[in-house]
Amino acid sequence: MSLSELGEFGLIDRLRALTGEPPEGELWIGDDTAVLRAPGGTLLFTADLLVEGVHFDLAWTAPEDLGWKAIAVNASDVAAMGGTPRRALVSLGVRPGTEPGFLEALYRGMRACCDRFGLAVAGGDVSRASELVVSVAMLGNPAGRRVFERRGAAPGDTVCVTGTLGAAAAGLALLRAGRPARPDLAAAHCRPVPRVREAEVLRRHLPSAMIDVSDGLASDLGHLCAASGVGAQIGAERLPAVDLTGAGLDADPLALALTGGEDYELCFTIPPDRAARAAAAVEAETGTPVHLVGEVTDRAGELALTRAGQPEPLPLPPGGWDHFRS
Ligand SMILES: [Mg+2]
């Protein structure tokens, strides 16, 4: 079977069988970060790989933005566990003819994101390669021993998302077309803001499960539901879908919100009696709105969309981004 038939998640399942089972109290493959026991506490450990031609195109990606994003996407995974990102290692694959100034700009972008969120690049490695590869590994601290996994959502819980969904995908479409008529959308793609502060507020309100939206809400909420053994029902009119006014883009905001990806918002579930208060606290302390978009159901694996209470087909098959099938 080829990788394109197996898919990214099929591959991960096979590799996971070869890495073995974690000891009691640890969590390895299958969530936003690994959870490790360490002397004096618990650590969150994650990695993300950005490959030229797959994740970014240097025709419209400035090196500062790429550096920012490489740090931001890892910080987003740490935040999705309710943690605070602390230190990163950066490994680069670089074409031999690359200008040193390009790599300095890349590191300036990383530094800007690190400074904003109180973390640092502590080391790494570099090698010759046929295209630019930026691999970041990151450690973070959870609040105490508590981490917020993908599993834990219970039927009846409220499904919430931070910020806006679909803006990064809209920005990418504009950049690809060479006409970023809405710089805010282009920025959503180039400089995503990881929801680190929001997670720090949210963890005091004890969400039942949490994930960051990297592949599109349909896909990522699907992962959360699969890990929790539940389903979810989302209200189309309740989703904070991107406003495309003035973008000159022929796209369905709802489809972008559900399947666009790279928004790096947080999606969490929480018992309904605590949802509004948690949302209000995040908004009051960070300025980021939190929307209550649906409910967890007992229909395991089923993601349903409704409009005014009536069932509505998902605009595109859920599945989001798969590295080997796309
Ligand atoms: Mg994630």
PDB file of N, CA and C in Angstrom, residues 30 35 45-46 64 71 73 92 160 184 200 247:
ATOM      1  N   GLY A  30      -0.866  10.970  19.326  1.00  0.00           N
ATOM      2  CA  GLY A  30      -2.329  10.962  19.253  1.00  0.00           C
ATOM      3  C   GLY A  30      -3.014  12.158  19.877  1.00  0.00           C
ATOM      4  N   VAL A  35       2.700  14.098  26.511  1.00  0.00           N
ATOM      5  CA  VAL A  35       2.732  14.477  27.927  1.00  0.00           C
ATOM      6  C   VAL A  35       3.754  13.560  28.592  1.00  0.00           C
ATOM      7  N   PHE A  45       5.541  18.109  25.029  1.00  0.00           N
ATOM      8  CA  PHE A  45       6.617  18.021  24.046  1.00  0.00           C
ATOM      9  C   PHE A  45       5.982  17.804  22.679  1.00  0.00           C
ATOM     10  N   THR A  46       6.302  18.665  21.711  1.00  0.00           N
ATOM     11  CA  THR A  46       5.667  18.569  20.399  1.00  0.00           C
ATOM     12  C   THR A  46       6.644  18.967  19.307  1.00  0.00           C
ATOM     13  N   GLU A  64      10.682  36.271   7.515  1.00  0.00           N
ATOM     14  CA  GLU A  64      10.260  36.640   8.879  1.00  0.00           C
ATOM     15  C   GLU A  64       8.922  35.976   9.232  1.00  0.00           C
ATOM     16  N   ILE A  71       7.300  28.873  14.817  1.00  0.00           N
ATOM     17  CA  ILE A  71       7.175  28.893  16.278  1.00  0.00           C
ATOM     18  C   ILE A  71       5.696  28.859  16.670  1.00  0.00           C
ATOM     19  N   VAL A  73       2.959  27.661  15.281  1.00  0.00           N
ATOM     20  CA  VAL A  73       2.160  26.436  15.133  1.00  0.00           C
ATOM     21  C   VAL A  73       2.479  25.445  16.257  1.00  0.00           C
ATOM     22  N   LEU A  92      17.084  22.976  10.612  1.00  0.00           N
ATOM     23  CA  LEU A  92      16.878  23.516   9.276  1.00  0.00           C
ATOM     24  C   LEU A  92      17.527  22.613   8.234  1.00  0.00           C
ATOM     25  N   CYS A 160     -17.076  24.913  21.765  1.00  0.00           N
ATOM     26  CA  CYS A 160     -16.721  26.327  21.639  1.00  0.00           C
ATOM     27  C   CYS A 160     -15.495  26.484  20.752  1.00  0.00           C
ATOM     28  N   ASP A 184      -5.504  41.806   6.233  1.00  0.00           N
ATOM     29  CA  ASP A 184      -5.770  41.087   7.488  1.00  0.00           C
ATOM     30  C   ASP A 184      -5.913  39.584   7.243  1.00  0.00           C
ATOM     31  N   GLU A 200      -4.410  29.972  28.707  1.00  0.00           N
ATOM     32  CA  GLU A 200      -4.060  30.193  30.114  1.00  0.00           C
ATOM     33  C   GLU A 200      -5.292  30.629  30.921  1.00  0.00           C
ATOM     34  N   ALA A 247     -12.947  41.116  -0.227  1.00  0.00           N
ATOM     35  CA  ALA A 247     -11.809  40.232  -0.517  1.00  0.00           C
ATOM     36  C   ALA A 247     -11.743  39.866  -2.001  1.00  0.00           C
TER      37      ALA A 247
END
